[in-house]
mmCIF file with all atom_site columns, C-alpha atoms in Angstrom:
data_model
loop_
_atom_site.group_PDB
_atom_site.id
_atom_site.type_symbol
_atom_site.label_atom_id
_atom_site.label_alt_id
_atom_site.label_comp_id
_atom_site.label_asym_id
_atom_site.label_entity_id
_atom_site.label_seq_id
_atom_site.pdbx_PDB_ins_code
_atom_site.Cartn_x
_atom_site.Cartn_y
_atom_site.Cartn_z
_atom_site.occupancy
_atom_site.B_iso_or_equiv
_atom_site.pdbx_formal_charge
_atom_site.auth_seq_id
_atom_site.auth_comp_id
_atom_site.auth_asym_id
_atom_site.auth_atom_id
_atom_site.pdbx_PDB_model_num
ATOM 1   C CA . UNK N 1 1   ? -6.624  0.049   11.485  1.00 68.00 ? 156 UNK N CA 1
ATOM 2   C CA . UNK N 1 2   ? -3.085  -0.777  12.596  1.00 78.00 ? 157 UNK N CA 1
ATOM 3   C CA . UNK N 1 3   ? -3.557  -4.386  11.503  1.00 83.00 ? 158 UNK N CA 1
ATOM 4   C CA . UNK N 1 4   ? -4.761  -3.275  8.074   1.00 84.00 ? 159 UNK N CA 1
ATOM 5   C CA . UNK N 1 5   ? -1.816  -0.917  7.668   1.00 90.00 ? 160 UNK N CA 1
ATOM 6   C CA . UNK N 1 6   ? 0.597   -3.630  8.789   1.00 90.00 ? 161 UNK N CA 1
ATOM 7   C CA . UNK N 1 7   ? -0.679  -6.007  6.094   1.00 88.00 ? 162 UNK N CA 1
ATOM 8   C CA . UNK N 1 8   ? -0.413  -3.355  3.371   1.00 91.00 ? 163 UNK N CA 1
ATOM 9   C CA . UNK N 1 9   ? 3.072   -2.224  4.424   1.00 92.00 ? 164 UNK N CA 1
ATOM 10  C CA . UNK N 1 10  ? 4.242   -5.832  4.626   1.00 89.00 ? 165 UNK N CA 1
ATOM 11  C CA . UNK N 1 11  ? 2.937   -6.531  1.117   1.00 90.00 ? 166 UNK N CA 1
ATOM 12  C CA . UNK N 1 12  ? 4.617   -3.376  -0.220  1.00 92.00 ? 167 UNK N CA 1
ATOM 13  C CA . UNK N 1 13  ? 7.960   -4.296  1.351   1.00 90.00 ? 168 UNK N CA 1
ATOM 14  C CA . UNK N 1 14  ? 7.778   -7.772  -0.159  1.00 88.00 ? 169 UNK N CA 1
ATOM 15  C CA . UNK N 1 15  ? 6.929   -6.339  -3.585  1.00 90.00 ? 170 UNK N CA 1
ATOM 16  C CA . UNK N 1 16  ? 9.825   -3.870  -3.390  1.00 91.00 ? 171 UNK N CA 1
ATOM 17  C CA . UNK N 1 17  ? 12.216  -6.651  -2.415  1.00 87.00 ? 172 UNK N CA 1
ATOM 18  C CA . UNK N 1 18  ? 10.967  -8.952  -5.207  1.00 88.00 ? 173 UNK N CA 1
ATOM 19  C CA . UNK N 1 19  ? 10.830  -6.376  -8.004  1.00 90.00 ? 174 UNK N CA 1
ATOM 20  C CA . UNK N 1 20  ? 13.757  -4.064  -7.345  1.00 90.00 ? 175 UNK N CA 1
ATOM 21  C CA . UNK N 1 21  ? 16.801  -6.266  -6.796  1.00 83.00 ? 176 UNK N CA 1
ATOM 22  C CA . UNK N 1 22  ? 19.072  -3.230  -6.557  1.00 81.00 ? 177 UNK N CA 1
ATOM 23  C CA . UNK N 1 23  ? 17.248  -2.183  -3.355  1.00 77.00 ? 178 UNK N CA 1
ATOM 24  C CA . UNK N 1 24  ? 17.347  -5.567  -1.570  1.00 68.00 ? 179 UNK N CA 1
ATOM 25  C CA . UNK N 1 25  ? 20.109  -4.503  0.803   1.00 65.00 ? 180 UNK N CA 1
ATOM 26  C CA . UNK N 1 26  ? 18.898  -0.948  1.278   1.00 64.00 ? 181 UNK N CA 1
ATOM 27  C CA . UNK N 1 27  ? 18.009  -0.317  4.921   1.00 66.00 ? 182 UNK N CA 1
ATOM 28  C CA . UNK N 1 28  ? 16.801  3.252   4.430   1.00 67.00 ? 183 UNK N CA 1
ATOM 29  C CA . UNK N 1 29  ? 13.513  2.378   2.723   1.00 82.00 ? 184 UNK N CA 1
ATOM 30  C CA . UNK N 1 30  ? 10.554  3.200   4.925   1.00 88.00 ? 185 UNK N CA 1
ATOM 31  C CA . UNK N 1 31  ? 7.023   2.640   3.701   1.00 92.00 ? 186 UNK N CA 1
ATOM 32  C CA . UNK N 1 32  ? 4.564   5.186   5.074   1.00 93.00 ? 187 UNK N CA 1
ATOM 33  C CA . UNK N 1 33  ? 0.802   5.129   4.740   1.00 95.00 ? 188 UNK N CA 1
ATOM 34  C CA . UNK N 1 34  ? -1.231  8.310   5.103   1.00 95.00 ? 189 UNK N CA 1
ATOM 35  C CA . UNK N 1 35  ? -4.906  9.144   5.036   1.00 93.00 ? 190 UNK N CA 1
ATOM 36  C CA . UNK N 1 36  ? -5.608  11.298  1.972   1.00 93.00 ? 191 UNK N CA 1
ATOM 37  C CA . UNK N 1 37  ? -7.203  14.658  2.738   1.00 90.00 ? 192 UNK N CA 1
ATOM 38  C CA . UNK N 1 38  ? -9.569  14.163  -0.178  1.00 90.00 ? 193 UNK N CA 1
ATOM 39  C CA . UNK N 1 39  ? -11.676 11.005  0.337   1.00 88.00 ? 194 UNK N CA 1
ATOM 40  C CA . UNK N 1 40  ? -12.035 10.477  -3.417  1.00 90.00 ? 195 UNK N CA 1
ATOM 41  C CA . UNK N 1 41  ? -8.397  9.315   -3.342  1.00 91.00 ? 196 UNK N CA 1
ATOM 42  C CA . UNK N 1 42  ? -9.245  6.355   -1.114  1.00 92.00 ? 197 UNK N CA 1
ATOM 43  C CA . UNK N 1 43  ? -8.728  5.445   2.516   1.00 92.00 ? 198 UNK N CA 1
ATOM 44  C CA . UNK N 1 44  ? -4.932  5.138   2.579   1.00 94.00 ? 199 UNK N CA 1
ATOM 45  C CA . UNK N 1 45  ? -2.126  6.377   0.358   1.00 97.00 ? 200 UNK N CA 1
ATOM 46  C CA . UNK N 1 46  ? 1.628   5.963   0.007   1.00 97.00 ? 201 UNK N CA 1
ATOM 47  C CA . UNK N 1 47  ? 4.285   7.941   -1.823  1.00 96.00 ? 202 UNK N CA 1
ATOM 48  C CA . UNK N 1 48  ? 6.758   5.029   -1.875  1.00 96.00 ? 203 UNK N CA 1
ATOM 49  C CA . UNK N 1 49  ? 6.997   5.113   -5.691  1.00 97.00 ? 204 UNK N CA 1
ATOM 50  C CA . UNK N 1 50  ? 8.181   8.721   -5.536  1.00 96.00 ? 205 UNK N CA 1
ATOM 51  C CA . UNK N 1 51  ? 10.686  7.844   -2.790  1.00 93.00 ? 206 UNK N CA 1
ATOM 52  C CA . UNK N 1 52  ? 12.155  4.970   -4.816  1.00 95.00 ? 207 UNK N CA 1
ATOM 53  C CA . UNK N 1 53  ? 12.122  6.570   -8.277  1.00 95.00 ? 208 UNK N CA 1
ATOM 54  C CA . UNK N 1 54  ? 15.353  8.537   -7.903  1.00 89.00 ? 209 UNK N CA 1
ATOM 55  C CA . UNK N 1 55  ? 17.211  5.578   -6.361  1.00 89.00 ? 210 UNK N CA 1
ATOM 56  C CA . UNK N 1 56  ? 16.071  3.386   -9.246  1.00 93.00 ? 211 UNK N CA 1
ATOM 57  C CA . UNK N 1 57  ? 16.594  5.910   -12.042 1.00 94.00 ? 212 UNK N CA 1
ATOM 58  C CA . UNK N 1 58  ? 12.965  5.520   -13.125 1.00 95.00 ? 213 UNK N CA 1
ATOM 59  C CA . UNK N 1 59  ? 9.941   7.800   -13.145 1.00 97.00 ? 214 UNK N CA 1
ATOM 60  C CA . UNK N 1 60  ? 7.603   7.622   -10.131 1.00 97.00 ? 215 UNK N CA 1
ATOM 61  C CA . UNK N 1 61  ? 4.754   6.510   -12.413 1.00 97.00 ? 216 UNK N CA 1
ATOM 62  C CA . UNK N 1 62  ? 6.877   3.666   -13.797 1.00 97.00 ? 217 UNK N CA 1
ATOM 63  C CA . UNK N 1 63  ? 7.756   2.508   -10.262 1.00 97.00 ? 218 UNK N CA 1
ATOM 64  C CA . UNK N 1 64  ? 4.108   2.859   -9.158  1.00 97.00 ? 219 UNK N CA 1
ATOM 65  C CA . UNK N 1 65  ? 2.947   0.755   -12.116 1.00 97.00 ? 220 UNK N CA 1
ATOM 66  C CA . UNK N 1 66  ? 5.404   -2.023  -11.239 1.00 96.00 ? 221 UNK N CA 1
ATOM 67  C CA . UNK N 1 67  ? 4.221   -1.975  -7.625  1.00 95.00 ? 222 UNK N CA 1
ATOM 68  C CA . UNK N 1 68  ? 0.561   -1.843  -8.672  1.00 95.00 ? 223 UNK N CA 1
ATOM 69  C CA . UNK N 1 69  ? 1.008   -4.795  -11.051 1.00 93.00 ? 224 UNK N CA 1
ATOM 70  C CA . UNK N 1 70  ? 2.407   -6.918  -8.244  1.00 92.00 ? 225 UNK N CA 1
ATOM 71  C CA . UNK N 1 71  ? -0.222  -5.702  -5.792  1.00 90.00 ? 226 UNK N CA 1
ATOM 72  C CA . UNK N 1 72  ? -3.009  -6.690  -8.162  1.00 87.00 ? 227 UNK N CA 1
ATOM 73  C CA . UNK N 1 73  ? -1.614  -10.232 -8.245  1.00 84.00 ? 228 UNK N CA 1
ATOM 74  C CA . UNK N 1 74  ? -1.498  -10.226 -4.432  1.00 76.00 ? 229 UNK N CA 1
ATOM 75  C CA . UNK N 1 75  ? -5.080  -8.960  -4.106  1.00 76.00 ? 230 UNK N CA 1
ATOM 76  C CA . UNK N 1 76  ? -6.310  -12.520 -4.583  1.00 74.00 ? 231 UNK N CA 1
ATOM 77  C CA . UNK N 1 77  ? -4.329  -13.725 -1.568  1.00 72.00 ? 232 UNK N CA 1
ATOM 78  C CA . UNK N 1 78  ? -5.381  -13.400 2.028   1.00 62.00 ? 233 UNK N CA 1
ATOM 79  C CA . UNK N 1 79  ? -5.319  -11.065 3.942   1.00 75.00 ? 234 UNK N CA 1
ATOM 80  C CA . UNK N 1 80  ? -5.281  -8.395  1.194   1.00 79.00 ? 235 UNK N CA 1
ATOM 81  C CA . UNK N 1 81  ? -8.288  -9.999  -0.487  1.00 80.00 ? 236 UNK N CA 1
ATOM 82  C CA . UNK N 1 82  ? -10.381 -9.295  2.609   1.00 81.00 ? 237 UNK N CA 1
ATOM 83  C CA . UNK N 1 83  ? -9.058  -5.752  3.106   1.00 85.00 ? 238 UNK N CA 1
ATOM 84  C CA . UNK N 1 84  ? -8.803  -3.949  -0.219  1.00 87.00 ? 239 UNK N CA 1
ATOM 85  C CA . UNK N 1 85  ? -11.581 -3.088  -2.642  1.00 88.00 ? 240 UNK N CA 1
ATOM 86  C CA . UNK N 1 86  ? -9.112  -1.575  -5.125  1.00 89.00 ? 241 UNK N CA 1
ATOM 87  C CA . UNK N 1 87  ? -5.721  0.065   -5.536  1.00 92.00 ? 242 UNK N CA 1
ATOM 88  C CA . UNK N 1 88  ? -4.956  2.825   -8.032  1.00 95.00 ? 243 UNK N CA 1
ATOM 89  C CA . UNK N 1 89  ? -2.285  5.338   -8.994  1.00 96.00 ? 244 UNK N CA 1
ATOM 90  C CA . UNK N 1 90  ? -2.997  9.057   -8.751  1.00 95.00 ? 245 UNK N CA 1
ATOM 91  C CA . UNK N 1 91  ? -1.081  12.200  -9.626  1.00 92.00 ? 246 UNK N CA 1
ATOM 92  C CA . UNK N 1 92  ? 2.689   12.016  -9.822  1.00 94.00 ? 247 UNK N CA 1
ATOM 93  C CA . UNK N 1 93  ? 2.861   8.473   -8.409  1.00 96.00 ? 248 UNK N CA 1
ATOM 94  C CA . UNK N 1 94  ? 0.781   8.144   -5.262  1.00 97.00 ? 249 UNK N CA 1
ATOM 95  C CA . UNK N 1 95  ? -0.569  4.637   -4.719  1.00 97.00 ? 250 UNK N CA 1
ATOM 96  C CA . UNK N 1 96  ? -4.035  4.847   -3.179  1.00 97.00 ? 251 UNK N CA 1
ATOM 97  C CA . UNK N 1 97  ? -5.899  2.087   -1.385  1.00 94.00 ? 252 UNK N CA 1
ATOM 98  C CA . UNK N 1 98  ? -9.655  1.816   -0.965  1.00 92.00 ? 253 UNK N CA 1
ATOM 99  C CA . UNK N 1 99  ? -10.635 -0.519  1.852   1.00 90.00 ? 254 UNK N CA 1
ATOM 100 C CA . UNK N 1 100 ? -13.563 -2.903  1.793   1.00 87.00 ? 255 UNK N CA 1
ATOM 101 C CA . UNK N 1 101 ? -16.224 -1.506  4.106   1.00 76.00 ? 256 UNK N CA 1
ATOM 102 C CA . UNK N 1 102 ? -16.309 -4.740  6.100   1.00 61.00 ? 257 UNK N CA 1
ATOM 103 C CA . UNK N 1 103 ? -12.650 -4.285  7.058   1.00 56.00 ? 258 UNK N CA 1
ATOM 104 C CA . UNK N 1 104 ? -13.438 -0.799  8.341   1.00 56.00 ? 259 UNK N CA 1
ATOM 105 C CA . UNK N 1 105 ? -16.384 -2.086  10.385  1.00 53.00 ? 260 UNK N CA 1
ATOM 106 C CA . UNK N 1 106 ? -14.257 -4.903  11.796  1.00 60.00 ? 261 UNK N CA 1
ATOM 107 C CA . UNK N 1 107 ? -11.716 -2.288  12.878  1.00 58.00 ? 262 UNK N CA 1
ATOM 108 C CA . UNK N 1 108 ? -14.403 -0.264  14.613  1.00 58.00 ? 263 UNK N CA 1
ATOM 109 C CA . UNK N 1 109 ? -15.674 -3.393  16.403  1.00 59.00 ? 264 UNK N CA 1
ATOM 110 C CA . UNK N 1 110 ? -12.136 -4.138  17.598  1.00 63.00 ? 265 UNK N CA 1
ATOM 111 C CA . UNK N 1 111 ? -11.756 -0.601  18.938  1.00 57.00 ? 266 UNK N CA 1
ATOM 112 C CA . UNK N 1 112 ? -15.082 -0.828  20.768  1.00 65.00 ? 267 UNK N CA 1
ATOM 113 C CA . UNK N 1 113 ? -14.081 -4.131  22.360  1.00 71.00 ? 268 UNK N CA 1
ATOM 114 C CA . UNK N 1 114 ? -10.898 -2.576  23.728  1.00 69.00 ? 269 UNK N CA 1
#
């Protein structure tokens, strides 16, 4: 699962850097992924849009939509293509990720090998 999270966080950092020029030099941006308590919200979730909204002077939904638009373009590139079934925005600006079942099984296999 760490590898999956690393790929998602890396993609999010790149998207933030590419889309929000005013944050390029900001060192205090940390992207966190959590497991939603309610499984209908996906396998992983981030509140990065809500974290960035105030710094950018935009609404969290607006920031989430910018991030989601870039993520959807990236979904066709490896490794995200092999990891994510879909990404969607929920509530006040959470970005939720649903993993492809195969990526979950591959993670379990890796754990069992170790």
